[in-house]
CSV table of C-alpha atoms in Angstrom, one decimal:
chain,number,residue,atom,x,y,z
A,1,PHE,CA,-12.4,-37.2,28.5
A,2,ALA,CA,-11.2,-39.3,31.4
A,3,LYS,CA,-12.8,-40.6,34.5
A,4,SER,CA,-11.5,-43.5,36.6
A,5,ASN,CA,-10.8,-44.5,40.1
A,6,GLY,CA,-8.8,-47.2,41.9
A,7,HIS,CA,-5.9,-47.8,44.2
A,8,THR,CA,-2.8,-49.9,44.4
A,9,THR,CA,0.5,-50.2,46.2
A,10,LEU,CA,4.2,-50.1,45.3
A,11,PHE,CA,6.7,-51.9,47.5
A,12,SER,CA,10.4,-51.2,47.1
A,13,ALA,CA,13.7,-51.9,48.8
A,14,PHE,CA,17.4,-51.6,48.2
A,15,THR,CA,20.8,-52.4,49.6
A,16,ASN,CA,24.1,-50.8,48.8
A,17,SER,CA,27.7,-51.4,49.9
A,18,THR,CA,31.0,-49.6,49.5
A,19,ILE,CA,34.0,-51.8,49.5
A,20,ALA,CA,37.7,-50.7,49.4
A,21,LEU,CA,39.3,-53.3,47.2
A,22,SER,CA,42.7,-51.7,47.7
A,23,ASN,CA,44.2,-48.3,48.7
A,24,THR,CA,43.3,-46.9,45.2
A,25,ILE,CA,40.2,-49.0,44.1
A,26,THR,CA,36.7,-48.6,45.5
A,27,ALA,CA,33.6,-50.6,44.5
A,28,ASN,CA,30.0,-49.6,45.0
A,29,ILE,CA,27.7,-52.6,44.7
A,30,GLY,CA,24.0,-52.7,45.2
A,31,VAL,CA,20.6,-54.3,44.4
A,32,SER,CA,17.2,-52.6,44.2
A,33,GLY,CA,13.9,-54.2,43.7
A,34,HIS,CA,10.2,-53.4,43.7
A,35,LEU,CA,6.8,-55.1,43.5
A,36,PHE,CA,3.8,-53.4,41.9
A,37,ARG,CA,0.8,-54.9,43.5
A,38,LEU,CA,-1.7,-53.9,40.8
A,39,ASN,CA,-0.4,-56.4,38.3
A,40,LYS,CA,2.1,-58.4,40.4
A,41,ASN,CA,5.0,-57.1,38.3
A,42,TYR,CA,8.4,-57.1,40.1
A,43,LYS,CA,11.9,-56.1,39.2
A,44,VAL,CA,15.3,-56.9,40.6
A,45,GLU,CA,17.9,-54.3,39.5
A,46,PRO,CA,21.7,-54.7,40.0
A,47,ARG,CA,24.0,-51.7,40.2
A,48,VAL,CA,27.8,-51.6,40.3
A,49,GLY,CA,30.5,-49.0,40.1
A,50,LEU,CA,34.3,-49.0,40.3
A,51,LYS,CA,36.6,-46.0,40.9
A,52,TRP,CA,40.4,-46.2,40.5
A,53,ARG,CA,42.5,-43.3,41.9
A,54,PHE,CA,45.6,-44.0,39.9
A,55,THR,CA,47.4,-40.8,40.9
A,56,PRO,CA,46.8,-38.5,43.8
A,57,GLY,CA,44.9,-36.1,41.6
A,58,GLN,CA,43.3,-38.4,39.0
A,59,THR,CA,40.4,-40.9,39.1
A,60,LEU,CA,38.9,-43.2,36.5
A,61,GLY,CA,35.4,-44.6,37.1
A,62,VAL,CA,33.0,-47.1,35.3
A,63,GLY,CA,29.5,-47.9,36.3
A,64,TYR,CA,26.4,-49.9,35.3
A,65,GLY,CA,22.9,-49.9,36.7
A,66,LEU,CA,19.5,-51.3,35.7
A,67,HIS,CA,16.8,-48.7,36.6
A,68,SER,CA,13.0,-49.0,36.1
A,69,ARG,CA,9.9,-47.1,37.0
A,70,ILE,CA,6.1,-47.4,36.9
A,71,GLU,CA,4.0,-44.9,35.0
A,72,LYS,CA,1.5,-42.4,36.5
A,73,ILE,CA,-1.1,-44.4,38.4
A,74,ASP,CA,-4.1,-43.1,36.3
A,75,TYR,CA,-2.5,-44.6,33.1
A,76,TYR,CA,-3.2,-48.1,34.5
A,77,PHE,CA,-6.9,-47.3,35.1
A,78,VAL,CA,-7.8,-46.3,31.5
A,79,GLU,CA,-11.1,-48.1,30.6
A,80,LYS,CA,-12.3,-49.3,27.2
A,81,ASP,CA,-15.7,-51.0,27.2
A,82,GLY,CA,-15.4,-51.7,31.0
A,83,VAL,CA,-11.9,-53.2,30.7
A,84,LEU,CA,-8.7,-51.8,32.2
A,85,VAL,CA,-6.7,-52.0,29.0
A,86,ASN,CA,-3.4,-50.8,30.6
A,87,LYS,CA,-3.5,-52.8,33.8
A,88,ASP,CA,-0.8,-55.2,32.8
A,89,LEU,CA,1.8,-52.6,31.6
A,90,LYS,CA,5.3,-53.5,32.7
A,91,PRO,CA,7.6,-50.8,34.1
A,92,THR,CA,10.0,-49.0,31.7
A,93,SER,CA,13.5,-50.3,32.2
A,94,ALA,CA,16.8,-48.5,31.4
A,95,HIS,CA,20.3,-49.9,31.3
A,96,HIS,CA,22.7,-47.1,32.3
A,97,TYR,CA,26.4,-47.3,31.3
A,98,VAL,CA,28.8,-44.5,32.4
A,99,MET,CA,32.5,-43.7,32.5
A,100,SER,CA,34.1,-40.8,34.3
A,101,TYR,CA,37.5,-39.1,34.5
A,102,ASP,CA,38.2,-36.7,37.4
A,103,LEU,CA,41.2,-34.4,37.5
A,104,ASP,CA,42.2,-32.1,40.4
A,105,ILE,CA,43.9,-29.4,38.4
A,106,SER,CA,44.8,-27.4,41.5
A,107,GLU,CA,43.7,-27.1,45.1
A,108,ASN,CA,40.6,-25.1,44.0
A,109,LEU,CA,40.0,-26.3,40.4
A,110,HIS,CA,38.4,-29.6,39.4
A,111,LEU,CA,37.7,-31.1,36.0
A,112,LYS,CA,35.3,-34.0,35.3
A,113,ILE,CA,34.5,-35.7,32.0
A,114,GLU,CA,31.6,-38.2,31.8
A,115,PRO,CA,30.5,-40.1,28.7
A,116,TYR,CA,27.3,-42.2,29.1
A,117,TYR,CA,24.8,-44.4,27.3
A,118,GLN,CA,21.3,-45.3,28.3
A,119,LYS,CA,19.2,-48.0,26.6
A,120,LEU,CA,15.5,-47.9,27.4
A,121,LYS,CA,13.3,-51.0,27.0
A,122,ASP,CA,9.6,-51.8,27.4
A,123,LEU,CA,8.5,-48.2,26.8
A,124,PRO,CA,4.7,-47.9,26.7
A,125,VAL,CA,3.6,-46.9,23.1
A,126,SER,CA,0.4,-47.0,21.1
A,127,PRO,CA,-0.2,-50.3,19.3
A,128,GLU,CA,0.2,-48.4,16.0
A,129,GLY,CA,1.8,-45.2,14.9
A,130,PRO,CA,4.6,-42.9,16.4
A,131,PHE,CA,3.2,-42.2,19.9
A,132,SER,CA,5.4,-43.1,22.9
A,133,ILE,CA,4.9,-42.3,26.6
A,134,ILE,CA,8.4,-40.8,26.6
A,135,ASN,CA,7.0,-37.8,24.7
A,136,GLN,CA,3.9,-37.4,26.9
A,137,GLU,CA,3.2,-33.8,27.9
A,138,ARG,CA,-0.6,-33.8,28.6
A,139,TRP,CA,-1.8,-34.5,32.1
A,140,TYR,CA,-3.8,-37.7,31.2
A,141,ILE,CA,-3.9,-40.6,28.7
A,142,ASP,CA,-7.1,-42.1,27.3
A,143,GLN,CA,-5.7,-44.8,25.0
A,144,GLN,CA,-4.4,-48.3,25.2
A,145,LEU,CA,-0.7,-48.8,25.5
A,146,VAL,CA,1.7,-51.7,24.9
A,147,ASN,CA,5.3,-52.3,26.1
A,148,SER,CA,7.0,-52.5,22.6
A,149,GLY,CA,8.8,-49.2,22.5
A,150,GLU,CA,12.5,-48.4,22.9
A,151,GLY,CA,14.7,-45.4,23.6
A,152,ARG,CA,18.4,-44.4,23.7
A,153,ASN,CA,20.3,-41.5,25.2
A,154,TYR,CA,24.0,-41.0,24.8
A,155,GLY,CA,26.5,-38.2,25.1
A,156,VAL,CA,29.3,-36.7,27.0
A,157,GLU,CA,29.2,-34.1,29.9
A,158,LEU,CA,32.1,-31.8,31.0
A,159,THR,CA,32.3,-29.9,34.2
A,160,LEU,CA,35.0,-27.4,35.3
A,161,GLU,CA,34.5,-26.2,38.8
A,162,ARG,CA,36.4,-23.6,40.8
A,163,TYR,CA,35.7,-23.9,44.5
A,164,LEU,CA,34.9,-20.8,46.5
A,165,ASN,CA,38.2,-19.2,47.3
A,166,ARG,CA,38.9,-15.5,48.3
A,167,GLY,CA,35.2,-14.9,47.7
A,168,PHE,CA,35.0,-16.1,44.1
A,169,TYR,CA,33.7,-19.3,42.5
A,170,TYR,CA,32.5,-20.5,39.1
A,171,LEU,CA,31.1,-23.7,37.6
A,172,LEU,CA,31.2,-24.3,33.8
A,173,SER,CA,29.3,-27.3,32.5
A,174,GLY,CA,28.5,-28.5,29.0
A,175,SER,CA,26.9,-31.5,27.4
A,176,LEU,CA,26.7,-32.9,23.8
A,177,PHE,CA,24.0,-35.5,23.6
A,178,ASN,CA,21.4,-37.4,21.5
A,179,SER,CA,18.0,-38.6,22.6
A,180,GLU,CA,15.9,-40.9,20.4
A,181,TYR,CA,12.9,-43.2,20.7
A,182,MET,CA,11.2,-45.9,18.6
A,183,ALA,CA,7.5,-46.6,18.7
A,184,ALA,CA,5.3,-49.3,17.3
A,185,ASP,CA,6.2,-48.3,13.7
A,186,LYS,CA,9.9,-49.3,14.3
A,187,ILE,CA,11.2,-45.9,13.2
A,188,TRP,CA,13.8,-44.1,15.3
A,189,ARG,CA,12.9,-40.5,15.9
A,190,ASN,CA,14.1,-37.5,18.0
A,191,THR,CA,12.5,-37.0,21.4
A,192,PRO,CA,11.2,-33.5,22.1
A,193,LEU,CA,14.1,-32.8,24.5
A,194,ASN,CA,16.8,-33.8,22.0
A,195,ARG,CA,18.3,-30.3,22.1
A,196,SER,CA,21.7,-31.7,21.0
A,197,TYR,CA,23.8,-29.4,23.3
A,198,ILE,CA,23.6,-27.3,26.4
A,199,ALA,CA,26.1,-25.1,28.2
A,200,ASN,CA,25.9,-23.5,31.7
A,201,LEU,CA,28.0,-20.9,33.4
A,202,LEU,CA,27.4,-20.2,37.1
A,203,PHE,CA,29.7,-17.7,38.9
A,204,GLY,CA,29.6,-15.4,41.9
A,205,LYS,CA,31.7,-13.1,44.0
A,206,GLU,CA,31.4,-12.2,47.7
A,207,TRP,CA,32.8,-9.1,49.5
A,208,ARG,CA,33.1,-8.7,53.2
A,209,ILE,CA,31.6,-5.5,54.5
A,210,ARG,CA,32.5,-4.3,58.1
A,211,SER,CA,34.2,-7.7,58.8
A,212,ASN,CA,31.0,-9.8,59.4
A,213,ASN,CA,28.6,-8.7,56.7
A,214,ILE,CA,28.7,-10.1,53.1
A,215,PHE,CA,27.7,-8.5,49.9
A,216,GLY,CA,27.2,-11.1,47.1
A,217,LEU,CA,26.6,-11.2,43.3
A,218,ASN,CA,25.7,-14.4,41.5
A,219,MET,CA,24.8,-15.0,37.9
A,220,ARG,CA,23.8,-18.0,35.8
A,221,LEU,CA,23.9,-18.1,32.0
A,222,THR,CA,22.5,-21.0,29.9
A,223,TYR,CA,22.7,-21.6,26.2
A,224,GLN,CA,21.0,-24.6,24.7
A,225,GLY,CA,19.6,-26.0,21.5
A,226,GLY,CA,15.9,-25.5,20.8
A,227,LYS,CA,13.2,-28.0,21.7
A,228,ARG,CA,12.0,-30.4,19.0
A,229,TYR,CA,8.5,-30.2,17.7
A,230,THR,CA,6.2,-31.9,15.1
A,231,PRO,CA,5.5,-29.9,11.9
A,232,VAL,CA,1.9,-28.9,11.1
A,233,LEU,CA,-0.1,-30.0,8.0
A,234,GLU,CA,-1.1,-26.4,7.3
A,235,ASP,CA,-3.6,-26.9,4.4
A,236,ILE,CA,-5.5,-29.6,6.3
A,237,SER,CA,-5.4,-27.6,9.5
A,238,ILE,CA,-6.8,-24.5,7.9
A,239,GLU,CA,-9.5,-26.6,6.2
A,240,GLN,CA,-10.5,-28.3,9.5
A,241,LYS,CA,-9.9,-25.1,11.6
A,242,ASP,CA,-7.8,-27.1,14.0
A,243,VAL,CA,-4.1,-27.9,14.4
A,244,ILE,CA,-3.4,-31.2,12.6
A,245,LEU,CA,0.2,-32.5,13.1
A,246,ASP,CA,2.3,-34.4,10.7
A,247,GLU,CA,2.8,-37.4,12.9
A,248,GLU,CA,4.8,-39.3,10.4
A,249,ASN,CA,7.5,-36.7,10.9
A,250,ALA,CA,7.1,-36.4,14.6
A,251,PHE,CA,9.7,-34.1,16.3
A,252,SER,CA,11.7,-33.6,13.1
A,253,LYS,CA,11.7,-29.8,13.5
A,254,LYS,CA,13.6,-27.6,16.0
A,255,TYR,CA,12.9,-24.3,17.6
A,256,PRO,CA,15.6,-21.6,17.7
A,257,ASP,CA,18.4,-21.9,20.3
A,258,VAL,CA,17.7,-20.6,23.8
A,259,PHE,CA,19.8,-18.1,25.9
A,260,ILE,CA,18.6,-17.6,29.5
A,261,GLY,CA,20.2,-15.5,32.1
A,262,SER,CA,19.4,-14.9,35.8
A,263,PHE,CA,21.2,-13.1,38.6
A,264,THR,CA,21.0,-12.5,42.3
A,265,VAL,CA,22.2,-9.6,44.4
A,266,SER,CA,22.3,-10.2,48.2
A,267,TYR,CA,23.4,-8.6,51.4
A,268,LYS,CA,23.9,-10.8,54.5
A,269,ILE,CA,24.2,-9.4,58.0
A,270,ASN,CA,25.8,-11.8,60.5
A,271,LYS,CA,25.1,-11.3,64.2
A,272,GLU,CA,26.2,-13.4,67.1
A,273,LYS,CA,23.0,-15.6,67.3
A,274,SER,CA,21.4,-14.9,64.0
A,275,SER,CA,21.9,-13.8,60.4
A,276,HIS,CA,19.7,-11.7,58.1
A,277,GLU,CA,19.8,-11.8,54.3
A,278,PHE,CA,18.2,-9.4,51.8
A,279,ALA,CA,18.2,-10.5,48.2
A,280,PHE,CA,17.0,-9.3,44.8
A,281,LYS,CA,16.7,-12.0,42.1
A,282,MET,CA,15.9,-11.5,38.4
A,283,VAL,CA,15.0,-14.7,36.6
A,284,ASN,CA,15.3,-14.7,32.7
A,285,PHE,CA,16.5,-11.1,32.5
A,286,THR,CA,17.4,-11.9,28.9
A,287,GLY,CA,13.7,-12.1,28.1
A,288,GLN,CA,14.0,-15.5,26.4
A,289,LYS,CA,10.6,-16.7,25.0
A,290,GLU,CA,9.4,-20.3,25.7
A,291,ASN,CA,7.6,-21.9,22.7
A,292,HIS,CA,4.4,-23.7,23.6
A,293,GLY,CA,3.5,-25.1,20.2
A,294,PRO,CA,1.2,-24.2,17.3
A,295,VAL,CA,-2.4,-23.0,17.7
A,296,TYR,CA,-5.1,-22.3,15.2
A,297,ASN,CA,-6.0,-18.5,14.9
A,298,TYR,CA,-9.7,-18.1,14.1
A,299,LEU,CA,-9.3,-14.4,13.4
A,300,THR,CA,-6.7,-14.7,10.7
A,301,ASN,CA,-7.5,-18.3,9.6
A,302,SER,CA,-3.9,-19.3,10.1
A,303,ILE,CA,-1.5,-21.3,12.3
A,304,ASP,CA,0.4,-19.3,14.9
A,305,ASN,CA,3.2,-20.4,17.1
A,306,GLN,CA,2.2,-19.9,20.7
A,307,GLY,CA,4.9,-18.6,23.1
A,308,SER,CA,5.6,-16.3,26.0
A,309,ALA,CA,8.6,-14.7,27.8
A,310,ILE,CA,8.4,-14.5,31.6
A,311,VAL,CA,10.8,-12.1,33.2
A,312,MET,CA,10.4,-12.6,37.0
A,313,PRO,CA,11.9,-10.2,39.6
A,314,ASN,CA,11.9,-11.5,43.2
A,315,VAL,CA,12.7,-9.7,46.5
A,316,SER,CA,13.3,-11.8,49.6
A,317,TYR,CA,14.3,-11.6,53.2
A,318,LYS,CA,15.6,-14.5,55.2
A,319,ILE,CA,16.5,-14.8,58.9
A,320,CYS,CA,18.4,-17.7,60.4
A,321,PHE,CA,18.8,-18.4,64.1
């Protein structure tokens, strides 16, 4: 399916400065740049951020940055009739706009609210149809691409953090967001990762045993919207005995919501010149299934949804000198 070889070089450099404009206002100013030797493409990217601590426990911040990246190197070496059709691809660029509000509720409790907007330009897409590199999940590409795609991500994130005090801590974070892209057909669609919302709770407790030893219990819980997927043209798929997707309605469907839980139990022995830690970790103890997409079932002549649930126990020992 794909065979190519070649080499190239990426040169990059950056500078960043932090300037105290006053006792309460701080500025971060920087410039980043790169040169991609394969097609002589270069980018100069400004970044700037301001923080204003208007009371001893409250801070407002704004920021802007232009960020770009090249694609996987093998994408540039796709050949059609002996020609490198993707050699001149430009890097994808993203304008990042962000605001933030920080509040020290108490000595051990901190709140942060952060709305953001990202505008993506020059996304590599197929010359026709709904395909965009932003949705790429396979390990290779065998088609020509052009830089006519766009994307946008926007939302708000909230974080409530209790610092470790008296052996107890927690971190509660949540996000409401939207993630969309536009390919060559000029239609805005969901990206596969447009789950719309996600919430995380991380907490733990430590107990001192015999003055120097520590017994710990930590847990992480995640609840998030399901991944997006493209519906199947079932009649055509059964007729052709292969999965045929409804590309005109790409990523218009959504898998069920996801609830994942993991925990760790540990015991740490502290000695004068070393420490020993024994731990037992259980990943995905909730048995949440991960959906991998539709497959054609030759035995039943039907389309099945492929998925699996991995519950992973792990026992570890660590020694520190």
